[in-house]
Coordinates of N, CA and C in Angstrom, one line a residue:
M1 N 34.2 3.7 -13.2 CA 33.8 4.6 -14.3 C 32.9 5.7 -13.7
Q2 N 33.4 6.9 -13.9 CA 32.6 8.1 -13.5 C 31.8 8.6 -14.7
L3 N 30.5 8.7 -14.6 CA 29.7 9.1 -15.7 C 29.1 10.5 -15.5
F4 N 29.2 11.4 -16.5 CA 28.6 12.7 -16.5 C 27.4 12.8 -17.4
Y5 N 26.6 13.8 -17.2 CA 25.3 13.9 -17.9 C 25.2 15.3 -18.6
N6 N 25.0 15.3 -19.9 CA 24.8 16.5 -20.7 C 23.7 16.3 -21.7
P7 N 22.5 16.7 -21.5 CA 21.4 16.4 -22.4 C 21.5 17.1 -23.8
Q8 N 22.4 18.1 -23.9 CA 22.5 18.8 -25.2 C 23.4 18.0 -26.2
L9 N 24.1 17.1 -25.8 CA 25.1 16.4 -26.7 C 24.3 15.6 -27.8
N10 N 24.9 15.6 -29.0 CA 24.4 14.7 -30.0 C 25.6 14.2 -30.8
K11 N 25.3 13.3 -31.8 CA 26.3 12.6 -32.5 C 27.3 13.5 -33.3
N12 N 26.8 14.6 -33.6 CA 27.6 15.5 -34.5 C 28.6 16.4 -33.7
D13 N 28.4 16.5 -32.3 CA 29.2 17.4 -31.5 C 30.7 16.9 -31.5
S14 N 31.6 17.8 -31.4 CA 33.0 17.5 -31.4 C 33.6 17.8 -30.0
A15 N 32.9 18.5 -29.2 CA 33.4 19.0 -27.9 C 32.3 19.2 -26.9
V16 N 32.6 19.2 -25.6 CA 31.6 19.4 -24.6 C 32.2 20.4 -23.5
L17 N 31.4 21.4 -23.2 CA 31.8 22.3 -22.1 C 30.9 22.1 -20.9
F18 N 31.5 21.8 -19.8 CA 30.8 21.4 -18.6 C 30.4 22.6 -17.8
R19 N 29.2 22.5 -17.1 CA 28.8 23.6 -16.3 C 29.7 23.8 -15.1
K20 N 29.6 24.9 -14.4 CA 30.5 25.2 -13.3 C 30.5 24.2 -12.2
E21 N 29.3 23.7 -11.9 CA 29.2 22.7 -10.8 C 30.0 21.4 -11.2
E22 N 29.8 20.9 -12.4 CA 30.4 19.7 -12.9 C 31.9 19.9 -13.1
S23 N 32.2 21.1 -13.6 CA 33.7 21.5 -13.8 C 34.4 21.4 -12.5
R24 N 33.8 21.9 -11.5 CA 34.5 21.9 -10.1 C 34.6 20.5 -9.7
H25 N 33.6 19.7 -9.9 CA 33.7 18.3 -9.5 C 34.8 17.5 -10.2
I26 N 34.9 17.8 -11.5 CA 35.9 17.1 -12.3 C 37.3 17.5 -11.9
V27 N 37.6 18.8 -11.7 CA 38.9 19.3 -11.5 C 39.3 19.3 -10.0
K28 N 38.4 19.8 -9.1 CA 38.7 19.9 -7.7 C 38.5 18.6 -6.9
V29 N 37.4 17.9 -7.2 CA 37.2 16.7 -6.5 C 37.9 15.4 -7.1
L30 N 37.7 15.2 -8.4 CA 38.3 14.1 -9.0 C 39.7 14.3 -9.4
R31 N 40.1 15.6 -9.4 CA 41.5 15.9 -9.7 C 41.9 15.5 -11.1
K32 N 41.0 15.7 -12.0 CA 41.3 15.4 -13.4 C 42.1 16.5 -14.0
K33 N 42.9 16.2 -15.0 CA 43.8 17.2 -15.7 C 43.7 17.0 -17.2
E34 N 44.4 17.9 -17.9 CA 44.4 17.8 -19.4 C 44.9 16.5 -19.8
G35 N 44.2 15.9 -20.8 CA 44.6 14.6 -21.3 C 43.9 13.4 -20.7
D36 N 43.2 13.6 -19.5 CA 42.4 12.6 -18.9 C 41.1 12.3 -19.7
K37 N 40.7 11.1 -19.6 CA 39.4 10.6 -20.3 C 38.2 10.8 -19.4
L38 N 37.1 11.2 -20.0 CA 35.8 11.3 -19.3 C 34.8 10.6 -20.1
F39 N 33.7 10.2 -19.4 CA 32.6 9.5 -20.0 C 31.3 10.4 -19.8
V40 N 30.6 10.6 -20.8 CA 29.4 11.5 -20.8 C 28.2 10.9 -21.5
T41 N 27.0 10.9 -20.9 CA 25.8 10.5 -21.6 C 24.9 11.7 -21.8
N42 N 24.1 11.6 -22.9 CA 23.1 12.6 -23.1 C 21.7 12.2 -22.6
G43 N 21.7 11.0 -22.0 CA 20.4 10.5 -21.4 C 19.5 10.0 -22.5
K44 N 19.9 9.9 -23.7 CA 19.1 9.5 -24.8 C 19.7 8.2 -25.5
G45 N 20.4 7.5 -24.7 CA 21.0 6.2 -25.2 C 22.4 6.3 -25.7
L46 N 23.0 7.4 -25.6 CA 24.4 7.6 -26.2 C 25.4 7.7 -25.0
L47 N 26.6 7.1 -25.2 CA 27.7 7.2 -24.3 C 28.8 7.8 -25.1
F48 N 29.3 9.0 -24.6 CA 30.4 9.7 -25.3 C 31.7 9.5 -24.5
T49 N 32.8 9.3 -25.2 CA 34.1 9.4 -24.6 C 34.8 10.8 -25.0
A50 N 35.4 11.4 -24.0 CA 36.0 12.7 -24.3 C 37.3 12.8 -23.5
V51 N 38.2 13.7 -24.0 CA 39.5 14.0 -23.4 C 39.6 15.4 -23.0
I52 N 39.9 15.7 -21.8 CA 40.0 17.0 -21.3 C 41.1 17.8 -22.0
K53 N 40.6 19.0 -22.5 CA 41.6 19.9 -23.1 C 41.9 21.1 -22.3
Q54 N 40.9 21.5 -21.4 CA 41.1 22.6 -20.5 C 40.5 22.2 -19.1
A55 N 41.4 22.0 -18.2 CA 41.0 21.6 -16.8 C 40.8 22.8 -15.9
D56 N 39.8 23.6 -16.2 CA 39.4 24.8 -15.5 C 38.2 24.4 -14.6
H57 N 38.4 24.7 -13.3 CA 37.3 24.4 -12.3 C 36.0 25.2 -12.5
N58 N 36.1 26.2 -13.3 CA 34.9 27.0 -13.7 C 34.3 26.6 -15.0
K59 N 35.2 26.3 -16.0 CA 34.8 25.9 -17.3 C 35.7 24.8 -17.9
C60 N 35.3 23.6 -17.5 CA 36.1 22.4 -18.0 C 35.7 22.1 -19.4
F61 N 36.6 22.0 -20.3 CA 36.3 21.8 -21.7 C 37.0 20.5 -22.2
A62 N 36.2 19.6 -22.9 CA 36.8 18.4 -23.4 C 36.4 18.1 -24.8
E63 N 37.3 17.4 -25.5 CA 37.1 17.1 -26.9 C 36.5 15.7 -27.0
I64 N 35.4 15.5 -27.7 CA 34.8 14.2 -27.9 C 35.6 13.4 -28.9
T65 N 35.9 12.2 -28.4 CA 36.7 11.3 -29.3 C 35.9 10.1 -29.8
G66 N 34.7 9.9 -29.4 CA 33.8 8.8 -29.9 C 32.6 8.7 -29.1
Y67 N 31.7 7.8 -29.6 CA 30.5 7.5 -28.9 C 30.0 6.1 -29.2
Q68 N 29.1 5.6 -28.4 CA 28.5 4.3 -28.7 C 27.0 4.4 -28.2
E69 N 26.2 3.6 -28.8 CA 24.8 3.5 -28.5 C 24.5 2.4 -27.5
A70 N 23.7 2.6 -26.5 CA 23.3 1.6 -25.6 C 22.4 0.6 -26.2
E71 N 22.5 -0.7 -25.9 CA 21.6 -1.7 -26.4 C 20.2 -1.5 -25.8
A72 N 19.3 -1.4 -26.7 CA 17.9 -1.1 -26.3 C 17.3 -2.3 -25.6
R73 N 16.5 -2.0 -24.5 CA 15.8 -3.1 -23.9 C 14.7 -3.6 -24.8
K74 N 14.2 -4.8 -24.5 CA 13.2 -5.4 -25.4 C 11.8 -5.1 -25.0
Y75 N 11.7 -4.2 -23.9 CA 10.4 -3.8 -23.5 C 10.4 -2.4 -23.1
K76 N 9.2 -1.8 -22.9 CA 9.1 -0.4 -22.4 C 8.1 -0.5 -21.2
L77 N 8.6 0.2 -20.1 CA 7.8 0.2 -18.9 C 7.4 1.6 -18.5
H78 N 6.1 1.8 -18.3 CA 5.6 3.1 -17.9 C 4.8 2.9 -16.6
L79 N 5.3 3.5 -15.5 CA 4.6 3.4 -14.2 C 3.9 4.7 -13.9
A80 N 2.6 4.6 -13.6 CA 1.8 5.7 -13.2 C 1.6 5.5 -11.7
V81 N 2.2 6.4 -10.9 CA 2.2 6.2 -9.4 C 1.7 7.4 -8.7
A82 N 0.8 7.2 -7.7 CA 0.3 8.3 -6.9 C 1.4 8.9 -6.1
P83 N 1.6 10.2 -6.1 CA 2.6 10.8 -5.2 C 2.4 10.5 -3.8
T84 N 3.5 10.2 -3.0 CA 3.4 9.9 -1.6 C 3.3 11.2 -0.8
K85 N 2.8 11.2 0.4 CA 2.7 12.3 1.2 C 4.0 13.0 1.5
M86 N 5.0 12.1 1.8 CA 6.4 12.6 2.0 C 7.2 12.5 0.7
N87 N 7.7 13.6 0.3 CA 8.5 13.6 -1.0 C 9.6 12.7 -1.0
D88 N 10.3 12.5 0.1 CA 11.5 11.6 0.1 C 11.2 10.2 -0.2
R89 N 10.0 9.7 0.1 CA 9.6 8.4 -0.3 C 9.4 8.2 -1.8
F90 N 8.8 9.3 -2.4 CA 8.7 9.2 -3.9 C 10.0 9.4 -4.6
E91 N 10.9 10.2 -4.0 CA 12.3 10.3 -4.5 C 13.0 9.0 -4.5
W92 N 12.8 8.3 -3.4 CA 13.4 6.9 -3.2 C 13.0 6.0 -4.4
F93 N 11.7 6.0 -4.6 CA 11.1 5.2 -5.8 C 11.8 5.7 -7.1
L94 N 11.9 6.9 -7.4 CA 12.5 7.4 -8.6 C 13.9 6.9 -8.7
E95 N 14.6 7.0 -7.7 CA 16.0 6.6 -7.7 C 16.2 5.2 -8.0
K96 N 15.5 4.3 -7.3 CA 15.6 2.9 -7.4 C 15.0 2.4 -8.8
A97 N 13.9 3.0 -9.2 CA 13.4 2.6 -10.5 C 14.3 2.9 -11.6
T98 N 15.0 4.0 -11.5 CA 16.0 4.4 -12.6 C 17.2 3.4 -12.6
E99 N 17.6 3.0 -11.4 CA 18.7 2.1 -11.3 C 18.3 0.7 -11.9
I100 N 17.1 0.3 -11.6 CA 16.6 -1.0 -12.1 C 16.4 -0.9 -13.6
G101 N 15.7 0.1 -14.1 CA 15.4 0.3 -15.5 C 13.9 0.6 -15.7
I102 N 13.6 1.8 -16.1 CA 12.3 2.2 -16.4 C 12.3 3.3 -17.5
D103 N 11.2 3.4 -18.3 CA 11.2 4.3 -19.4 C 10.4 5.6 -19.2
E104 N 9.3 5.5 -18.4 CA 8.5 6.6 -18.2 C 7.7 6.5 -16.9
I105 N 7.6 7.7 -16.3 CA 6.9 7.8 -15.0 C 5.9 9.0 -15.0
T106 N 4.7 8.7 -14.6 CA 3.7 9.7 -14.5 C 3.1 9.7 -13.1
P107 N 3.2 10.9 -12.4 CA 2.5 11.0 -11.1 C 1.0 11.1 -11.4
I108 N 0.2 10.3 -10.7 CA -1.3 10.4 -11.0 C -2.0 10.8 -9.7
I109 N -2.9 11.7 -9.8 CA -3.7 12.2 -8.7 C -5.0 11.4 -8.6
C110 N -5.2 10.7 -7.4 CA -6.3 9.9 -7.2 C -7.3 10.4 -6.2
E111 N -8.4 9.8 -6.0 CA -9.4 10.2 -5.0 C -8.8 10.2 -3.6
H112 N -8.0 9.2 -3.3 CA -7.4 9.1 -1.9 C -6.0 9.6 -1.8
S113 N -5.5 10.4 -2.8 CA -4.2 10.9 -2.8 C -4.0 11.9 -1.7
E114 N -2.9 11.8 -0.9 CA -2.6 12.7 0.2 C -1.9 13.9 -0.4
R115 N -1.2 13.8 -1.5 CA -0.5 14.9 -2.1 C -1.1 15.2 -3.5
K116 N -1.6 16.4 -3.7 CA -2.3 16.8 -4.9 C -1.4 17.5 -5.9
K117 N -0.3 18.1 -5.4 CA 0.5 19.0 -6.2 C 1.9 18.4 -6.2
V118 N 2.6 18.4 -7.4 CA 3.9 17.8 -7.5 C 4.8 18.8 -8.2
K119 N 6.0 19.0 -7.6 CA 7.0 19.9 -8.2 C 8.1 19.0 -8.8
L120 N 8.3 19.1 -10.1 CA 9.2 18.1 -10.8 C 10.6 18.5 -10.8
N121 N 11.0 19.7 -10.5 CA 12.4 20.1 -10.6 C 13.4 19.2 -9.8
R122 N 13.0 19.0 -8.5 CA 13.9 18.2 -7.7 C 13.8 16.7 -8.2
F123 N 12.7 16.3 -8.6 CA 12.5 14.9 -9.0 C 13.4 14.6 -10.3
E124 N 13.5 15.6 -11.1 CA 14.4 15.5 -12.3 C 15.9 15.3 -11.9
R125 N 16.3 16.1 -10.9 CA 17.6 16.0 -10.4 C 17.9 14.6 -9.8
V126 N 16.9 14.0 -9.1 CA 17.1 12.7 -8.6 C 17.3 11.7 -9.7
L127 N 16.5 11.8 -10.7 CA 16.6 10.9 -11.9 C 18.0 11.0 -12.5
Q128 N 18.5 12.2 -12.7 CA 19.8 12.4 -13.3 C 20.9 11.8 -12.4
S129 N 20.8 12.0 -11.1 CA 21.8 11.5 -10.2 C 21.8 9.9 -10.3
A130 N 20.6 9.3 -10.3 CA 20.5 7.9 -10.3 C 21.0 7.3 -11.7
L131 N 20.8 8.1 -12.7 CA 21.2 7.7 -14.1 C 22.7 7.6 -14.1
K132 N 23.4 8.6 -13.5 CA 24.9 8.6 -13.5 C 25.4 7.5 -12.6
Q133 N 24.8 7.3 -11.5 CA 25.3 6.3 -10.5 C 25.2 4.9 -11.0
S134 N 24.1 4.6 -11.7 CA 23.8 3.3 -12.2 C 24.4 3.0 -13.6
L135 N 25.1 4.0 -14.2 CA 25.7 3.9 -15.5 C 24.7 3.5 -16.6
H136 N 23.5 4.0 -16.5 CA 22.6 3.9 -17.6 C 22.7 5.1 -18.5
Y137 N 22.3 4.9 -19.8 CA 22.5 6.0 -20.8 C 21.2 6.6 -21.2
T138 N 20.0 6.1 -20.7 CA 18.7 6.6 -21.1 C 18.0 7.1 -19.9
L139 N 17.7 8.4 -19.8 CA 17.0 9.0 -18.7 C 15.5 8.8 -18.8
P140 N 14.9 8.3 -17.8 CA 13.4 8.1 -17.8 C 12.7 9.4 -18.1
V141 N 11.6 9.3 -18.8 CA 10.7 10.5 -19.0 C 9.9 10.7 -17.8
L142 N 9.9 11.9 -17.2 CA 9.1 12.2 -16.1 C 8.0 13.2 -16.5
N143 N 6.7 12.7 -16.5 CA 5.6 13.5 -17.0 C 5.1 14.4 -15.9
E144 N 4.4 15.5 -16.3 CA 3.6 16.3 -15.4 C 2.5 15.4 -14.7
S145 N 2.2 15.8 -13.5 CA 1.1 15.0 -12.8 C -0.2 15.2 -13.6
V146 N -1.1 14.2 -13.5 CA -2.3 14.2 -14.2 C -3.4 13.5 -13.3
S147 N -4.6 13.8 -13.5 CA -5.7 13.1 -12.8 C -5.8 11.7 -13.2
F148 N -6.3 10.8 -12.4 CA -6.5 9.4 -12.7 C -7.4 9.3 -13.9
D149 N -8.5 10.0 -13.9 CA -9.4 9.8 -15.0 C -8.8 10.2 -16.4
K150 N -8.0 11.3 -16.4 CA -7.4 11.7 -17.6 C -6.4 10.7 -18.1
F151 N -5.6 10.2 -17.1 CA -4.6 9.2 -17.5 C -5.2 7.9 -18.1
I152 N -6.3 7.5 -17.5 CA -7.0 6.3 -18.0 C -7.5 6.5 -19.4
Q153 N -8.1 7.7 -19.7 CA -8.6 8.0 -21.0 C -7.5 8.0 -22.1
E154 N -6.3 8.5 -21.7 CA -5.3 8.7 -22.7 C -4.4 7.5 -22.9
N155 N -4.5 6.5 -22.0 CA -3.6 5.3 -22.1 C -4.3 4.0 -22.1
S156 N -5.6 4.0 -22.4 CA -6.4 2.8 -22.3 C -6.1 1.8 -23.5
A157 N -5.6 2.3 -24.6 CA -5.4 1.5 -25.7 C -3.9 1.1 -25.9
K158 N -3.1 1.4 -25.0 CA -1.6 1.2 -25.2 C -1.2 -0.1 -24.5
A159 N -0.6 -1.0 -25.3 CA 0.1 -2.2 -24.8 C -0.6 -3.0 -23.7
Q160 N 0.1 -3.6 -22.8 CA -0.5 -4.3 -21.7 C -0.6 -3.4 -20.5
N161 N -1.9 -3.2 -20.1 CA -2.2 -2.2 -19.0 C -2.6 -3.0 -17.8
F162 N -2.0 -2.6 -16.7 CA -2.3 -3.3 -15.4 C -2.7 -2.3 -14.3
I163 N -3.5 -2.7 -13.4 CA -3.8 -1.9 -12.2 C -3.5 -2.8 -11.0
A164 N -2.6 -2.4 -10.1 CA -2.4 -3.1 -8.8 C -3.2 -2.5 -7.7
H165 N -4.1 -3.3 -7.2 CA -4.9 -2.7 -6.1 C -5.1 -3.8 -5.0
C166 N -5.7 -3.4 -3.9 CA -5.8 -4.3 -2.7 C -7.3 -4.8 -2.4
E167 N -8.2 -4.4 -3.2 CA -9.6 -4.8 -3.0 C -9.8 -6.3 -3.3
D168 N -10.8 -6.9 -2.6 CA -11.1 -8.3 -2.9 C -11.7 -8.4 -4.4
G169 N -11.5 -9.5 -4.9 CA -11.9 -9.7 -6.3 C -10.9 -10.5 -7.1
P170 N -11.2 -10.8 -8.3 CA -10.2 -11.6 -9.1 C -9.0 -10.8 -9.5
R171 N -7.9 -11.3 -9.1 CA -6.6 -10.7 -9.4 C -5.6 -11.8 -9.6
K172 N -4.7 -11.7 -10.5 CA -3.6 -12.6 -10.8 C -2.3 -11.9 -10.5
T173 N -1.3 -12.7 -10.2 CA 0.0 -12.1 -10.0 C 0.6 -11.6 -11.3
L174 N 1.3 -10.5 -11.2 CA 1.9 -9.8 -12.4 C 2.7 -10.8 -13.3
K175 N 3.5 -11.6 -12.7 CA 4.4 -12.5 -13.5 C 3.6 -13.4 -14.4
N176 N 2.3 -13.8 -14.0 CA 1.5 -14.7 -14.8 C 0.7 -14.0 -15.9
Q177 N 0.8 -12.7 -15.9 CA 0.1 -11.9 -16.9 C 0.9 -11.3 -18.0
V178 N 2.2 -11.2 -17.7 CA 3.1 -10.4 -18.6 C 3.4 -11.2 -19.9
E179 N 3.2 -10.6 -21.0 CA 3.6 -11.1 -22.3 C 5.0 -10.5 -22.6
L180 N 6.0 -11.3 -22.7 CA 7.4 -10.8 -22.7 C 7.6 -9.9 -24.0
N181 N 8.6 -9.0 -23.9 CA 9.0 -8.2 -25.0 C 7.9 -7.3 -25.5
N182 N 7.2 -6.7 -24.6 CA 6.0 -5.8 -24.9 C 6.2 -4.5 -24.2
N183 N 5.2 -3.7 -24.4 CA 5.1 -2.4 -23.6 C 4.1 -2.5 -22.5
Y184 N 4.5 -2.0 -21.3 CA 3.6 -2.2 -20.1 C 3.3 -0.8 -19.5
T185 N 2.1 -0.7 -19.0 CA 1.7 0.4 -18.2 C 1.1 -0.1 -16.9
I186 N 1.6 0.3 -15.8 CA 1.2 -0.2 -14.5 C 0.7 0.9 -13.6
L187 N -0.5 0.8 -13.1 CA -1.0 1.8 -12.1 C -0.7 1.4 -10.7
I188 N -0.1 2.3 -9.9 CA 0.1 2.1 -8.5 C -0.6 3.2 -7.7
G189 N -1.5 2.8 -6.8 CA -2.3 3.8 -6.1 C -1.7 4.4 -4.9
P190 N -2.4 5.3 -4.2 CA -1.9 6.0 -3.0 C -2.0 5.0 -1.8
E191 N -1.6 5.5 -0.6 CA -1.7 4.7 0.6 C -3.0 4.2 0.9
G192 N -4.1 4.9 0.6 CA -5.4 4.5 0.8 C -6.0 3.6 -0.3
D193 N -5.2 3.2 -1.2 CA -5.5 2.4 -2.4 C -6.4 3.3 -3.4
F194 N -6.6 2.7 -4.5 CA -7.6 3.3 -5.5 C -9.0 3.2 -4.9
S195 N -9.9 4.1 -5.2 CA -11.3 4.0 -4.8 C -11.9 2.9 -5.7
S196 N -13.1 2.4 -5.2 CA -13.8 1.4 -5.9 C -14.2 1.9 -7.3
A197 N -14.6 3.2 -7.4 CA -15.0 3.7 -8.7 C -13.8 3.8 -9.6
E198 N -12.6 4.1 -9.1 CA -11.4 4.1 -10.0 C -11.1 2.8 -10.5
I199 N -11.2 1.8 -9.6 CA -10.9 0.4 -10.1 C -11.8 0.0 -11.2
I200 N -13.1 0.2 -11.0 CA -14.1 -0.1 -12.0 C -13.8 0.6 -13.3
K201 N -13.5 1.9 -13.2 CA -13.2 2.6 -14.4 C -12.0 2.0 -15.2
A202 N -10.9 1.6 -14.4 CA -9.7 1.0 -15.0 C -10.1 -0.3 -15.7
L203 N -10.9 -1.1 -15.0 CA -11.3 -2.4 -15.6 C -12.1 -2.2 -16.9
D204 N -13.0 -1.2 -16.9 CA -13.8 -0.9 -18.0 C -13.0 -0.4 -19.2
N205 N -11.8 0.1 -18.9 CA -10.9 0.6 -20.0 C -9.7 -0.4 -20.2
K206 N -10.0 -1.7 -19.9 CA -9.1 -2.8 -20.3 C -7.8 -2.9 -19.5
F207 N -7.8 -2.3 -18.3 CA -6.7 -2.5 -17.4 C -6.9 -3.8 -16.6
T208 N -5.9 -4.7 -16.6 CA -6.0 -6.0 -16.0 C -5.6 -5.9 -14.5
P209 N -6.5 -6.4 -13.6 CA -6.2 -6.3 -12.1 C -5.1 -7.3 -11.8
I210 N -4.1 -6.8 -11.0 CA -3.0 -7.7 -10.6 C -2.7 -7.6 -9.1
S211 N -2.0 -8.6 -8.6 CA -1.5 -8.6 -7.3 C 0.0 -8.6 -7.4
L212 N 0.7 -7.9 -6.4 CA 2.1 -7.8 -6.3 C 2.7 -8.7 -5.2
G213 N 1.8 -9.6 -4.7 CA 2.2 -10.5 -3.6 C 1.3 -10.4 -2.5
K214 N 1.6 -11.2 -1.5 CA 0.6 -11.4 -0.3 C 0.7 -10.2 0.7
S215 N 1.8 -9.5 0.7 CA 2.0 -8.4 1.7 C 1.3 -7.2 1.2
R216 N 0.8 -6.4 2.1 CA 0.3 -5.1 1.8 C 1.4 -4.1 1.7
L217 N 1.7 -3.5 0.6 CA 2.9 -2.7 0.4 C 2.6 -1.2 0.4
R218 N 3.5 -0.4 0.8 CA 3.4 1.0 0.6 C 3.5 1.4 -0.9
T219 N 3.1 2.6 -1.2 CA 3.0 3.0 -2.6 C 4.4 2.8 -3.3
E220 N 5.4 3.4 -2.6 CA 6.7 3.4 -3.3 C 7.3 2.0 -3.4
T221 N 7.0 1.1 -2.4 CA 7.5 -0.3 -2.4 C 6.8 -1.0 -3.5
A222 N 5.5 -0.8 -3.6 CA 4.7 -1.5 -4.7 C 5.3 -1.1 -6.1
A223 N 5.6 0.1 -6.2 CA 6.1 0.6 -7.5 C 7.5 -0.1 -7.8
I224 N 8.3 -0.2 -6.8 CA 9.6 -0.8 -7.0 C 9.4 -2.3 -7.3
V225 N 8.5 -3.0 -6.6 CA 8.3 -4.4 -6.9 C 7.8 -4.6 -8.3
A226 N 6.9 -3.8 -8.8 CA 6.4 -3.9 -10.1 C 7.5 -3.6 -11.1
C227 N 8.4 -2.6 -10.9 CA 9.5 -2.3 -11.8 C 10.5 -3.5 -11.8
H228 N 10.8 -4.0 -10.7 CA 11.8 -5.1 -10.6 C 11.2 -6.4 -11.2
S229 N 9.9 -6.6 -11.0 CA 9.3 -7.8 -11.6 C 9.4 -7.9 -13.1
I230 N 9.1 -6.7 -13.7 CA 9.2 -6.7 -15.2 C 10.6 -6.9 -15.6
A231 N 11.6 -6.2 -15.0 CA 13.0 -6.4 -15.3 C 13.5 -7.8 -15.1
F232 N 13.1 -8.4 -14.0 CA 13.5 -9.8 -13.7 C 12.9 -10.8 -14.7
L233 N 11.7 -10.6 -15.1 CA 11.1 -11.5 -16.1 C 11.8 -11.5 -17.4
H234 N 12.4 -10.4 -17.8 CA 13.2 -10.2 -19.0 C 14.7 -10.5 -18.9
E235 N 15.1 -10.9 -17.7 CA 16.5 -11.0 -17.4 C 17.2 -12.1 -18.3
N236 N 16.5 -13.2 -18.4 CA 17.1 -14.3 -19.2 C 16.4 -14.6 -20.5
D237 N 15.6 -13.6 -20.9 CA 14.9 -13.8 -22.2 C 15.8 -13.6 -23.4

């Protein structure tokens, strides 16, 4: 199944016009022709079926023949992750988290962050590509970067909140803290970890300290472990 993405589609639309890049891919690469079926998602939980009416490599046009809604997950996951120094490592995280299943991502700028500025355009393209590849129908929300302090202030009262850090002190494994079928926010720090002041601030705002295992993980690896752990715990629920 080849999946295409068009965020403008809604339930009332009767047709879809593909952009030049996608039109070329459909006609020139996939060699689709009039009468062939296509699958398109709007990234908002809907999967549309369409039939090509005009197989033009500049303006491919298809008639929508139906749609279905994806089954909603029983939980919501929001990862707040410090951007990595190398963009490709953060992009790897975005790709894999989308494949596994995630609802929202916020880059957070911490005291020890090596990267202070984030450009979202390329990150959005990574998410869209991963969405199509994994055959998911809901595109994760990618927020603008925000300071650690501001994020804590705005999210302290939401659902189950966790902070994964490496400092000594009482921490329990994530799997032993999760209340199933809930909303979760998990903080993942930079390579130098969260500062002591940041950890204290998170705990003061009711973030539960957790461990993601015995190994010391890179930022992007820790984020993937957290994402997969939540998904795995709900696998047989």
